[in-house]
Every structure is written in C-alpha cells, then in structure tokens.
mmCIF file of C-alpha atoms and ligand atoms in Angstrom:
data_model
loop_
_atom_site.group_PDB
_atom_site.id
_atom_site.type_symbol
_atom_site.label_atom_id
_atom_site.label_comp_id
_atom_site.label_asym_id
_atom_site.label_seq_id
_atom_site.Cartn_x
_atom_site.Cartn_y
_atom_site.Cartn_z
ATOM 1 C CA UNK A 1102 33.396 33.316 97.857
ATOM 2 C CA UNK A 1103 36.844 33.690 96.370
ATOM 3 C CA UNK A 1104 40.295 34.192 97.785
ATOM 4 C CA UNK A 1105 42.685 36.859 96.616
ATOM 5 C CA UNK A 1106 46.251 36.214 95.519
ATOM 6 C CA UNK A 1107 49.255 38.423 94.912
ATOM 7 C CA UNK A 1108 50.116 38.059 91.214
ATOM 8 C CA UNK A 1109 52.543 40.968 90.711
ATOM 9 C CA UNK A 1110 54.985 42.919 92.871
ATOM 10 C CA UNK A 1111 57.056 46.035 92.219
ATOM 11 C CA UNK A 1112 59.151 48.575 94.095
ATOM 12 C CA UNK A 1113 60.748 51.944 93.517
ATOM 13 C CA UNK A 1114 63.427 53.547 95.661
ATOM 14 C CA UNK A 1115 64.895 56.982 94.931
ATOM 15 C CA UNK A 1116 68.552 56.852 93.786
ATOM 16 C CA UNK A 1117 69.870 59.207 96.445
ATOM 17 C CA UNK A 1118 71.583 57.154 99.195
ATOM 18 C CA UNK A 1119 71.979 58.871 102.587
ATOM 19 C CA UNK A 1120 74.461 57.081 104.845
ATOM 20 C CA UNK A 1121 74.698 57.340 108.636
ATOM 21 C CA UNK A 1122 77.896 59.377 108.130
ATOM 22 C CA UNK A 1123 75.930 61.788 105.917
ATOM 23 C CA UNK A 1124 73.519 62.274 108.802
ATOM 24 C CA UNK A 1125 76.318 62.921 111.280
ATOM 25 C CA UNK A 1126 77.241 65.927 109.105
ATOM 26 C CA UNK A 1127 73.747 67.347 109.704
ATOM 27 C CA UNK A 1128 73.231 66.535 113.395
ATOM 28 C CA UNK A 1129 74.883 65.103 116.479
ATOM 29 C CA UNK A 1130 74.635 61.394 115.686
ATOM 30 C CA UNK A 1131 76.947 58.674 114.517
ATOM 31 C CA UNK A 1132 77.032 55.447 112.548
ATOM 32 C CA UNK A 1133 77.714 53.320 115.620
ATOM 33 C CA UNK A 1134 74.638 54.564 117.531
ATOM 34 C CA UNK A 1135 72.318 54.205 114.542
ATOM 35 C CA UNK A 1136 73.509 50.719 113.621
ATOM 36 C CA UNK A 1137 73.534 49.447 117.164
ATOM 37 C CA UNK A 1138 70.039 50.756 118.045
ATOM 38 C CA UNK A 1139 68.254 50.253 114.715
ATOM 39 C CA UNK A 1140 70.371 48.157 112.305
ATOM 40 C CA UNK A 1141 70.102 50.903 109.682
ATOM 41 C CA UNK A 1142 73.203 51.600 107.561
ATOM 42 C CA UNK A 1143 71.675 53.842 104.947
ATOM 43 C CA UNK A 1144 68.324 55.022 103.587
ATOM 44 C CA UNK A 1145 67.060 56.695 100.401
ATOM 45 C CA UNK A 1146 65.956 60.314 100.537
ATOM 46 C CA UNK A 1147 64.431 62.025 97.501
ATOM 47 C CA UNK A 1148 66.873 64.593 96.146
ATOM 48 C CA UNK A 1149 65.884 68.235 95.966
ATOM 49 C CA UNK A 1150 64.459 69.052 92.546
ATOM 50 C CA UNK A 1151 63.389 65.455 91.870
ATOM 51 C CA UNK A 1152 59.929 64.841 90.390
ATOM 52 C CA UNK A 1153 59.380 62.065 92.957
ATOM 53 C CA UNK A 1154 56.588 62.301 95.531
ATOM 54 C CA UNK A 1155 54.601 59.568 97.304
ATOM 55 C CA UNK A 1156 52.156 59.390 94.390
ATOM 56 C CA UNK A 1157 54.868 59.500 91.690
ATOM 57 C CA UNK A 1158 56.950 56.793 93.391
ATOM 58 C CA UNK A 1159 53.805 54.760 93.950
ATOM 59 C CA UNK A 1160 52.958 54.997 90.254
ATOM 60 C CA UNK A 1161 56.475 53.833 89.313
ATOM 61 C CA UNK A 1162 56.210 50.796 91.610
ATOM 62 C CA UNK A 1163 52.665 50.088 90.413
ATOM 63 C CA UNK A 1164 53.695 50.020 86.745
ATOM 64 C CA UNK A 1165 56.215 47.278 87.515
ATOM 65 C CA UNK A 1166 53.695 45.298 89.598
ATOM 66 C CA UNK A 1167 51.042 45.448 86.869
ATOM 67 C CA UNK A 1168 53.539 44.388 84.190
ATOM 68 C CA UNK A 1169 54.819 41.494 86.298
ATOM 69 C CA UNK A 1170 51.201 40.437 86.884
ATOM 70 C CA UNK A 1171 50.877 40.099 83.104
ATOM 71 C CA UNK A 1172 48.108 42.678 83.114
ATOM 72 C CA UNK A 1173 47.640 46.203 81.779
ATOM 73 C CA UNK A 1174 46.381 49.272 83.636
ATOM 74 C CA UNK A 1175 42.998 48.685 81.997
ATOM 75 C CA UNK A 1176 42.597 45.374 83.852
ATOM 76 C CA UNK A 1177 42.721 47.058 87.303
ATOM 77 C CA UNK A 1178 39.318 47.445 88.947
ATOM 78 C CA UNK A 1179 40.256 49.430 92.044
ATOM 79 C CA UNK A 1180 43.167 51.252 93.713
ATOM 80 C CA UNK A 1181 44.094 51.221 97.391
ATOM 81 C CA UNK A 1182 46.909 53.573 98.383
ATOM 82 C CA UNK A 1183 48.524 53.507 101.842
ATOM 83 C CA UNK A 1184 50.631 56.445 102.990
ATOM 84 C CA UNK A 1185 51.146 58.849 105.891
ATOM 85 C CA UNK A 1186 52.877 61.345 103.626
ATOM 86 C CA UNK A 1187 50.374 62.126 100.875
ATOM 87 C CA UNK A 1188 51.165 64.731 98.237
ATOM 88 C CA UNK A 1189 48.156 66.791 99.325
ATOM 89 C CA UNK A 1190 46.138 67.232 102.510
ATOM 90 C CA UNK A 1191 43.349 66.245 100.149
ATOM 91 C CA UNK A 1192 42.633 64.636 97.702
ATOM 92 C CA UNK A 1193 44.458 61.391 98.451
ATOM 93 C CA UNK A 1194 47.212 59.772 96.415
ATOM 94 C CA UNK A 1195 44.914 57.049 95.049
ATOM 95 C CA UNK A 1196 43.273 59.440 92.610
ATOM 96 C CA UNK A 1197 46.686 60.610 91.435
ATOM 97 C CA UNK A 1198 47.536 57.017 90.524
ATOM 98 C CA UNK A 1199 44.375 56.811 88.419
ATOM 99 C CA UNK A 1200 45.614 59.860 86.549
ATOM 100 C CA UNK A 1201 49.377 59.117 86.466
ATOM 101 C CA UNK A 1202 48.770 55.636 85.036
ATOM 102 C CA UNK A 1203 46.052 56.938 82.715
ATOM 103 C CA UNK A 1204 43.592 54.372 84.033
ATOM 104 C CA UNK A 1205 39.871 54.143 83.405
ATOM 105 C CA UNK A 1206 37.790 55.964 86.059
ATOM 106 C CA UNK A 1207 38.076 53.139 88.602
ATOM 107 C CA UNK A 1208 37.542 53.784 92.329
ATOM 108 C CA UNK A 1209 40.494 54.870 94.450
ATOM 109 C CA UNK A 1210 40.830 54.752 98.224
ATOM 110 C CA UNK A 1211 43.512 56.060 100.556
ATOM 111 C CA UNK A 1212 44.371 54.183 103.726
ATOM 112 C CA UNK A 1213 45.818 56.255 106.594
ATOM 113 C CA UNK A 1214 47.280 53.648 108.906
ATOM 114 C CA UNK A 1215 50.951 54.617 108.974
ATOM 115 C CA UNK A 1216 53.322 51.679 109.529
ATOM 116 C CA UNK A 1217 50.412 49.213 109.350
ATOM 117 C CA UNK A 1218 49.133 50.909 106.193
ATOM 118 C CA UNK A 1219 50.072 48.211 103.721
ATOM 119 C CA UNK A 1220 48.703 45.421 105.906
ATOM 120 C CA UNK A 1221 45.418 47.327 106.289
ATOM 121 C CA UNK A 1222 45.377 48.060 102.556
ATOM 122 C CA UNK A 1223 45.843 44.392 101.661
ATOM 123 C CA UNK A 1224 43.013 43.515 103.994
ATOM 124 C CA UNK A 1225 40.698 46.092 102.372
ATOM 125 C CA UNK A 1226 41.561 44.863 98.870
ATOM 126 C CA UNK A 1227 41.085 41.253 99.968
ATOM 127 C CA UNK A 1228 37.530 41.947 101.105
ATOM 128 C CA UNK A 1229 36.566 43.479 97.730
ATOM 129 C CA UNK A 1230 37.919 40.435 95.952
ATOM 130 C CA UNK A 1231 36.474 37.848 98.357
ATOM 131 C CA UNK A 1232 32.957 39.187 97.869
ATOM 132 C CA UNK A 1233 33.362 39.089 94.082
ATOM 133 C CA UNK A 1234 32.996 42.838 93.635
ATOM 134 C CA UNK A 1235 36.423 43.282 91.993
ATOM 135 C CA UNK A 1236 38.813 40.933 90.230
ATOM 136 C CA UNK A 1237 42.109 42.870 90.189
ATOM 137 C CA UNK A 1238 43.008 45.435 92.841
ATOM 138 C CA UNK A 1239 46.177 47.546 92.809
ATOM 139 C CA UNK A 1240 47.595 48.024 96.333
ATOM 140 C CA UNK A 1241 50.315 50.588 96.883
ATOM 141 C CA UNK A 1242 52.383 51.690 99.870
ATOM 142 C CA UNK A 1243 54.547 54.795 99.406
ATOM 143 C CA UNK A 1244 56.227 57.346 101.628
ATOM 144 C CA UNK A 1245 58.062 60.621 101.154
ATOM 145 C CA UNK A 1246 59.362 61.253 104.637
ATOM 146 C CA UNK A 1247 62.547 63.177 104.036
ATOM 147 C CA UNK A 1248 61.050 66.582 103.314
ATOM 148 C CA UNK A 1249 59.121 66.537 106.604
ATOM 149 C CA UNK A 1250 61.851 65.542 109.045
ATOM 150 C CA UNK A 1251 63.701 67.681 111.578
ATOM 151 C CA UNK A 1252 67.269 67.447 110.269
ATOM 152 C CA UNK A 1253 68.824 68.996 113.340
ATOM 153 C CA UNK A 1254 70.054 67.330 116.551
ATOM 154 C CA UNK A 1255 66.654 68.049 118.072
ATOM 155 C CA UNK A 1256 65.040 65.534 115.702
ATOM 156 C CA UNK A 1257 67.729 62.855 115.704
ATOM 157 C CA UNK A 1258 65.691 60.246 117.633
ATOM 158 C CA UNK A 1259 63.214 60.067 114.742
ATOM 159 C CA UNK A 1260 64.950 61.458 111.661
ATOM 160 C CA UNK A 1261 67.723 58.845 111.389
ATOM 161 C CA UNK A 1262 65.110 56.087 111.158
ATOM 162 C CA UNK A 1263 62.921 57.118 108.236
ATOM 163 C CA UNK A 1264 63.466 56.607 104.526
ATOM 164 C CA UNK A 1265 61.579 57.265 101.262
ATOM 165 C CA UNK A 1266 60.300 54.625 98.866
ATOM 166 C CA UNK A 1267 57.359 52.789 97.390
ATOM 167 C CA UNK A 1268 56.087 49.302 96.701
ATOM 168 C CA UNK A 1269 53.010 47.911 94.986
ATOM 169 C CA UNK A 1270 51.219 44.677 94.331
ATOM 170 C CA UNK A 1271 48.328 43.437 92.266
ATOM 171 C CA UNK A 1272 45.827 41.304 94.192
ATOM 172 C CA UNK A 1273 43.751 39.123 91.945
ATOM 173 C CA UNK A 1274 40.838 36.695 92.263
ATOM 174 C CA UNK A 1275 41.827 33.124 93.203
ATOM 175 C CA UNK A 1276 39.157 30.468 92.818
ATOM 176 C CA UNK A 1277 40.999 27.943 95.019
ATOM 177 C CA UNK A 1278 40.181 29.114 98.546
ATOM 178 C CA UNK A 1279 43.043 27.116 100.055
ATOM 179 C CA UNK A 1280 45.493 29.474 98.321
ATOM 180 C CA UNK A 1281 46.396 33.174 98.419
ATOM 181 C CA UNK A 1282 45.422 35.431 101.314
ATOM 182 C CA UNK A 1283 44.143 33.050 103.982
ATOM 183 C CA UNK A 1284 43.268 35.668 106.570
ATOM 184 C CA UNK A 1285 43.994 39.199 107.747
ATOM 185 C CA UNK A 1286 43.935 40.498 111.309
ATOM 186 C CA UNK A 1287 43.655 44.184 112.213
ATOM 187 C CA UNK A 1288 43.807 46.045 115.530
ATOM 188 C CA UNK A 1289 44.022 49.558 116.967
ATOM 189 C CA UNK A 1290 44.482 51.266 120.332
ATOM 190 C CA UNK A 1291 43.846 54.976 119.915
ATOM 191 C CA UNK A 1292 44.716 55.964 123.447
ATOM 192 C CA UNK A 1293 48.358 55.883 122.387
ATOM 193 C CA UNK A 1294 47.860 58.186 119.380
ATOM 194 C CA UNK A 1295 50.176 60.799 120.897
ATOM 195 C CA UNK A 1296 53.095 58.378 121.300
ATOM 196 C CA UNK A 1297 53.933 58.517 117.591
ATOM 197 C CA UNK A 1298 52.368 61.469 115.859
ATOM 198 C CA UNK A 1299 52.607 64.367 113.481
ATOM 199 C CA UNK A 1300 50.129 66.585 115.333
ATOM 200 C CA UNK A 1301 49.792 69.423 112.880
ATOM 201 C CA UNK A 1302 48.899 71.175 110.713
ATOM 202 C CA UNK A 1303 45.480 70.000 111.745
ATOM 203 C CA UNK A 1304 42.179 71.802 111.374
ATOM 204 C CA UNK A 1305 42.366 72.506 115.108
ATOM 205 C CA UNK A 1306 45.868 73.947 114.762
ATOM 206 C CA UNK A 1307 46.184 75.406 111.304
ATOM 207 C CA UNK A 1308 49.165 76.931 109.519
ATOM 208 C CA UNK A 1309 48.766 80.600 110.615
ATOM 209 C CA UNK A 1310 48.789 79.518 114.283
ATOM 210 C CA UNK A 1311 51.965 77.515 113.758
ATOM 211 C CA UNK A 1312 53.666 80.442 112.087
ATOM 212 C CA UNK A 1313 52.512 82.760 114.869
ATOM 213 C CA UNK A 1314 53.847 80.419 117.556
ATOM 214 C CA UNK A 1315 57.269 80.682 115.956
ATOM 215 C CA UNK A 1316 60.258 78.400 116.462
ATOM 216 C CA UNK A 1317 58.871 76.791 119.636
ATOM 217 C CA UNK A 1318 56.084 75.088 117.749
ATOM 218 C CA UNK A 1319 57.528 71.997 116.092
ATOM 219 C CA UNK A 1320 54.268 70.021 116.085
ATOM 220 C CA UNK A 1321 54.615 69.573 112.316
ATOM 221 C CA UNK A 1322 57.641 67.279 112.819
ATOM 222 C CA UNK A 1323 57.089 63.656 113.744
ATOM 223 C CA UNK A 1324 57.237 62.949 117.479
ATOM 224 C CA UNK A 1325 57.919 59.477 118.847
ATOM 225 C CA UNK A 1326 58.296 58.111 122.353
ATOM 226 C CA UNK A 1327 60.675 55.492 120.964
ATOM 227 C CA UNK A 1328 61.066 53.267 124.022
ATOM 228 C CA UNK A 1329 57.311 53.205 124.653
ATOM 229 C CA UNK A 1330 56.602 52.343 121.031
ATOM 230 C CA UNK A 1331 59.318 49.668 121.016
ATOM 231 C CA UNK A 1332 57.873 47.927 124.071
ATOM 232 C CA UNK A 1333 54.365 47.790 122.597
ATOM 233 C CA UNK A 1334 55.654 46.778 119.182
ATOM 234 C CA UNK A 1335 57.319 43.586 120.321
ATOM 235 C CA UNK A 1336 54.182 42.462 122.232
ATOM 236 C CA UNK A 1337 51.671 43.330 119.492
ATOM 237 C CA UNK A 1338 53.792 41.872 116.666
ATOM 238 C CA UNK A 1339 53.924 38.551 118.513
ATOM 239 C CA UNK A 1340 50.233 38.557 119.378
ATOM 240 C CA UNK A 1341 48.995 39.328 115.901
ATOM 241 C CA UNK A 1342 51.247 36.786 114.213
ATOM 242 C CA UNK A 1343 50.048 34.147 116.697
ATOM 243 C CA UNK A 1344 46.421 35.189 116.036
ATOM 244 C CA UNK A 1345 46.925 34.549 112.328
ATOM 245 C CA UNK A 1346 48.586 31.179 112.882
ATOM 246 C CA UNK A 1347 45.854 29.972 115.240
ATOM 247 C CA UNK A 1348 43.102 31.093 112.840
ATOM 248 C CA UNK A 1349 44.633 28.909 110.119
ATOM 249 C CA UNK A 1350 45.621 25.946 112.300
ATOM 250 C CA UNK A 1351 49.276 26.646 111.628
ATOM 251 C CA UNK A 1352 52.244 26.278 113.952
ATOM 252 C CA UNK A 1353 55.313 28.491 114.263
ATOM 253 C CA UNK A 1354 57.282 25.876 112.309
ATOM 254 C CA UNK A 1355 54.895 26.319 109.358
ATOM 255 C CA UNK A 1356 56.129 29.866 108.682
ATOM 256 C CA UNK A 1357 58.312 29.753 105.567
ATOM 257 C CA UNK A 1358 58.820 33.504 105.376
ATOM 258 C CA UNK A 1359 58.021 36.282 107.850
ATOM 259 C CA UNK A 1360 58.075 39.801 106.440
ATOM 260 C CA UNK A 1361 57.919 42.170 109.417
ATOM 261 C CA UNK A 1362 57.403 45.894 109.038
ATOM 262 C CA UNK A 1363 60.918 47.343 108.946
ATOM 263 C CA UNK A 1364 60.747 49.523 112.053
ATOM 264 C CA UNK A 1365 63.894 48.450 113.831
ATOM 265 C CA UNK A 1366 66.146 45.437 113.238
ATOM 266 C CA UNK A 1367 66.092 44.756 116.991
ATOM 267 C CA UNK A 1368 62.295 44.366 116.915
ATOM 268 C CA UNK A 1369 62.540 41.897 113.993
ATOM 269 C CA UNK A 1370 65.297 39.951 115.765
ATOM 270 C CA UNK A 1371 63.195 39.762 118.942
ATOM 271 C CA UNK A 1372 60.242 38.322 116.977
ATOM 272 C CA UNK A 1373 62.543 35.927 115.119
ATOM 273 C CA UNK A 1374 63.858 34.565 118.401
ATOM 274 C CA UNK A 1375 60.415 34.360 119.974
ATOM 275 C CA UNK A 1376 59.078 32.293 117.080
ATOM 276 C CA UNK A 1377 62.256 30.238 116.780
ATOM 277 C CA UNK A 1378 62.796 31.220 113.139
ATOM 278 C CA UNK A 1379 66.062 30.958 111.207
ATOM 279 C CA UNK A 1380 67.681 33.873 109.330
ATOM 280 C CA UNK A 1381 66.272 32.379 106.117
ATOM 281 C CA UNK A 1382 62.735 32.542 107.481
ATOM 282 C CA UNK A 1383 62.727 36.272 108.209
ATOM 283 C CA UNK A 1384 63.360 38.965 105.599
ATOM 284 C CA UNK A 1385 64.927 42.284 106.577
ATOM 285 C CA UNK A 1386 66.143 45.156 104.419
ATOM 286 C CA UNK A 1387 65.968 47.993 106.956
ATOM 287 C CA UNK A 1388 69.771 48.126 106.698
ATOM 288 C CA UNK A 1389 69.458 49.610 103.185
ATOM 289 C CA UNK A 1390 66.239 51.558 103.301
ATOM 290 C CA UNK A 1391 65.466 52.496 106.913
ATOM 291 C CA UNK A 1392 61.827 52.588 107.963
ATOM 292 C CA UNK A 1393 59.599 53.447 104.989
ATOM 293 C CA UNK A 1394 56.382 53.040 107.070
ATOM 294 C CA UNK A 1395 53.476 52.060 104.785
ATOM 295 C CA UNK A 1396 55.906 51.074 102.033
ATOM 296 C CA UNK A 1397 58.200 48.886 104.135
ATOM 297 C CA UNK A 1398 56.297 45.586 104.088
ATOM 298 C CA UNK A 1399 55.616 45.674 100.349
ATOM 299 C CA UNK A 1400 59.165 46.733 99.472
ATOM 300 C CA UNK A 1401 60.507 43.876 101.612
ATOM 301 C CA UNK A 1402 58.014 41.397 100.153
ATOM 302 C CA UNK A 1403 58.998 42.464 96.624
ATOM 303 C CA UNK A 1404 62.698 42.044 97.354
ATOM 304 C CA UNK A 1405 62.238 38.660 99.025
ATOM 305 C CA UNK A 1406 60.268 37.514 95.985
ATOM 306 C CA UNK A 1407 62.837 38.988 93.538
ATOM 307 C CA UNK A 1408 65.572 37.093 95.386
ATOM 308 C CA UNK A 1409 63.693 33.808 94.938
ATOM 309 C CA UNK A 1410 63.073 33.462 98.667
ATOM 310 C CA UNK A 1411 59.331 32.951 98.302
ATOM 311 C CA UNK A 1412 58.148 29.842 96.518
ATOM 312 C CA UNK A 1413 54.807 28.433 95.490
ATOM 313 C CA UNK A 1414 53.065 26.742 98.447
ATOM 314 C CA UNK A 1415 55.045 28.736 101.053
ATOM 315 C CA UNK A 1416 53.323 30.142 104.090
ATOM 316 C CA UNK A 1417 54.205 33.832 104.096
ATOM 317 C CA UNK A 1418 53.336 36.051 107.049
ATOM 318 C CA UNK A 1419 53.201 39.830 106.862
ATOM 319 C CA UNK A 1420 53.084 41.765 110.139
ATOM 320 C CA UNK A 1421 53.185 45.427 111.073
ATOM 321 C CA UNK A 1422 52.848 47.765 114.045
ATOM 322 C CA UNK A 1423 52.902 51.524 114.247
ATOM 323 C CA UNK A 1424 51.350 54.881 114.980
ATOM 324 C CA UNK A 1425 47.770 54.838 116.177
ATOM 325 C CA UNK A 1426 48.655 52.417 117.645
ATOM 326 C CA UNK A 1427 47.604 50.143 114.818
ATOM 327 C CA UNK A 1428 48.844 46.670 114.054
ATOM 328 C CA UNK A 1429 47.950 43.728 111.876
ATOM 329 C CA UNK A 1430 48.999 40.532 110.104
ATOM 330 C CA UNK A 1431 48.322 38.773 106.835
ATOM 331 C CA UNK A 1432 48.655 35.014 106.430
ATOM 332 C CA UNK A 1433 49.341 33.927 102.832
ATOM 333 C CA UNK A 1434 49.671 30.548 101.144
ATOM 334 C CA UNK A 1435 51.780 31.578 98.156
HETATM 335 O O1 UT7 B 319 57.606 52.203 112.615
HETATM 336 C C1 UT7 B 319 56.691 52.529 113.609
HETATM 337 C C2 UT7 B 319 57.056 51.909 114.881
HETATM 338 N N1 UT7 B 319 58.275 52.455 115.368
HETATM 339 C C3 UT7 B 319 59.044 51.720 116.124
HETATM 340 O O2 UT7 B 319 58.732 50.577 116.367
HETATM 341 C C4 UT7 B 319 60.267 52.361 116.735
HETATM 342 C C5 UT7 B 319 60.441 51.854 118.114
HETATM 343 N N2 UT7 B 319 61.524 52.502 118.816
HETATM 344 C C6 UT7 B 319 62.828 52.388 118.490
HETATM 345 O O3 UT7 B 319 63.155 51.777 117.470
HETATM 346 C C7 UT7 B 319 63.859 52.911 119.410
HETATM 347 O O4 UT7 B 319 63.242 53.342 120.603
HETATM 348 C C8 UT7 B 319 64.708 54.076 118.825
HETATM 349 C C9 UT7 B 319 65.631 53.544 117.748
HETATM 350 C C10 UT7 B 319 63.810 55.109 118.228
HETATM 351 C C11 UT7 B 319 65.569 54.724 119.913
HETATM 352 O O5 UT7 B 319 66.367 53.740 120.529
HETATM 353 P P1 UT7 B 319 66.447 53.637 122.107
HETATM 354 O O6 UT7 B 319 67.387 52.546 122.374
HETATM 355 O O7 UT7 B 319 65.051 53.500 122.612
HETATM 356 O O8 UT7 B 319 67.110 55.026 122.518
HETATM 357 P P2 UT7 B 319 66.521 56.203 123.381
HETATM 358 O O9 UT7 B 319 65.425 56.908 122.671
HETATM 359 O O10 UT7 B 319 66.208 55.671 124.760
HETATM 360 O O11 UT7 B 319 67.773 57.156 123.506
HETATM 361 C C12 UT7 B 319 68.982 56.769 124.190
HETATM 362 C C13 UT7 B 319 69.989 57.901 124.084
HETATM 363 C C14 UT7 B 319 69.400 59.238 124.526
HETATM 364 O O12 UT7 B 319 70.466 59.924 125.212
HETATM 365 P P3 UT7 B 319 70.523 59.937 126.824
HETATM 366 O O13 UT7 B 319 69.223 60.598 127.235
HETATM 367 O O14 UT7 B 319 70.603 58.509 127.232
HETATM 368 O O15 UT7 B 319 71.746 60.733 127.098
HETATM 369 C C15 UT7 B 319 69.122 59.941 123.232
HETATM 370 O O16 UT7 B 319 69.187 61.376 123.360
HETATM 371 O O17 UT7 B 319 70.394 58.077 122.730
HETATM 372 C C16 UT7 B 319 70.230 59.460 122.357
HETATM 373 N N3 UT7 B 319 69.883 59.501 120.949
HETATM 374 C C17 UT7 B 319 70.818 59.526 119.974
HETATM 375 N N4 UT7 B 319 72.161 59.525 120.000
HETATM 376 C C18 UT7 B 319 72.778 59.544 118.819
HETATM 377 C C19 UT7 B 319 68.652 59.501 120.393
HETATM 378 N N5 UT7 B 319 68.767 59.515 119.045
HETATM 379 C C20 UT7 B 319 70.082 59.519 118.755
HETATM 380 C C21 UT7 B 319 70.821 59.544 117.548
HETATM 381 N N6 UT7 B 319 72.164 59.549 117.637
HETATM 382 N N7 UT7 B 319 70.201 59.531 116.357
#
C-alpha cells in the first residue's frame, strides 16, 4: 500500500470581475445584503465571447499544476474531473482534458458531486494511487456557472452567490504512509436532493417540454432552499471534520490549516468558532470569487499554498458540503 500526496497545484480564474454593485444593476439586490449574508464582495464571471468553459478553464489550471509538480502531461496516468457545469450533457469534461492537453489515451472520469466534487474527486484519485494502480493522477475542479444563472430579481437568492473558476492538483504516489492523504470521508443524503437542484433539462423533462411550458418553467435555473441548506451545512461540516480527526487520532488543536468549501463566509466562521481555530488556521477567499462549487476547495488550497500558508508537516483539512446532499473531508499531512 502507498499513500498519495499533492505535488502540484494550479488555479485559473476568468479576468472579468463582477462586483456586488454590478449585480445591483441587474436585479434588486445590494452590496450590504450580499456582504452581510455571504461575505462575498465580488466574483469572476466568464465574459461573453470568451473561449473559457469548464473544460478550458480546467485545462489552464491543470497545466500550471502539472508544471509545478515538475512533471509533463505524459507523466499523468489518469484524470478525475469534478464539475456540475460540464461543457456537454455528455461526454464529460475529463475526456476534453485528455484532448486539450494532448495527453496519451489515459482514462478520464467525471465526478458529479457538486460542492463536494473536489473532495470526492481527491478520494477517488487517492484510492487508485493507494492500490498501486496509478502513480500520478490529475484532479480538477472547474465551474462555469454564470451562463446558467437567473440574472433577474427572481434568481437573486442564488445568483449573487456563484462564481466561475477552476483549480487542479496532481496527486502522486508517496511511499511513506505517514505522509500525504491520511484519510478521506464521504457521505450523502439523497432525500434532500430537491433542496439544492437544477432539475432540468433531464431525460424525464426534456427541452421541448420546457419550451412548451413557457416562461413559468424555470426548472433549468438552480433552485436552493438557502436556510435549509445552511442549517444542514454547519452540522455536516462539523461532523465530517471530527470524523477525520478521530480516524487519525488528531485533536482540534492539531489542525494547521482548514480549507472549507467556500459556500458562505458565515458557515466558515461558524466552523472556525466551533473548532476554536484562529484566523490563520482557516483559509477563505469567497470574498473575491464567490462560491465556485467543485472548484472552490482546490482554488482555496492553491491560494493558501501560493501564499506560503501551508508548510511541510502541517495537518491540512479539506471539507465540503453541498447539493445531494453530499459532504466529505480529507485529512492531509503535508
Ligand atoms: O455551496 C453549496 C451549499 N450552499 C450553501 O451552503 C448555502 C447556504 N445558504 C446560504 O448561504 C444562505 O441561506 C443564503 C446566503 C443563500 C441566503 O441567506 P439567508 O440569510 O438565509 O436569507 P434568506 O434566504 O432567508 O432571505 C432573507 C431575505 C428574503 O426577504 P424577506 O422574505 O425576508 O422579505 C429574501 O427575499 O432576503 C431576501 N433576499 C435578498 N435580498 C437582497 C434574498 N436574496 C437577496 C439578495 N439581495 N440577493
């Protein structure tokens, strides 16, 4: 048995900054409400006419991660791509990465676990490496939300939250099993699927039916029961972080860096308080990028690492919760 270890990280955010004031020109919202309820000051939205998509942004982040790992595309054995906003209904974005990076015909897998997507993707990659099947796995989280949001007052409860972006990492074989990914913990509770959902187009409710239903059918926009999701998020985040600590005989004080999914600054602050962590022990960048769902944890991890906030030997905890509901954590000895 081996462990897996993150040896390269990269991120890509579109240039186009959309401030809260920009949003208040589109819908009935304001900077004060958004900052107070979510902590978000601005987000990136892909500009019209840009070449960027989830796959394209993912490829840009992946190139940086591979280079920083000191590898080339030919060293990658497998691709895992997490997104809820794929370029196509099918095939998935993973195969586009194989093509965009001109890689050998390695396997490619898409993970559809929304806000927990990156945590699930890391766990999948970790299993392939632990068993010895692969040595280097490219793991990507990328989202292109902005083209699928309701930019009218009707959609304001959801639309102001989401941003576009991508992050990637290379997971590689680590012979020392006391280092790298120590454990991953995954959960789901499908009875709450309809609390945070894009319900269609689905095979059961295909495009012609939506068109026929006319303006009343907005099932292709994301729906969220925000308060319900919030209440479950704070409980599940805490549980799954605790689960990871217990599994590894660690205490709250052993956490050097917590990277929570960037869903809402208030959720992160609640967790911080609950675990008695200082501002230096929790990394947040939702202020700049909003919620980039499957990309948020890896973008935040990349930034924390770029800023020198993660050092060798640190215990780093990744945690996420979102649509499904799905949630999970990753415990890392860096
Ligand atoms: O990433 C996946 C997991 N997602 C999450 O964890 C998100 C969890 N939920 C949340 O972060 C919060 O519930 C939200 C930020 C989405 C909403 O905050 P809230 O404090 O729960 O507000 P609310 O939905 O209860 O809405 C309060 C009021 C409502 O008005 P009334 O009914 O009190 O008159 C809304 O219509 O705020 C109104 N509102 C807005 N006002 C200005 C909703 N959205 C907006 C807006 N601007 N953008």
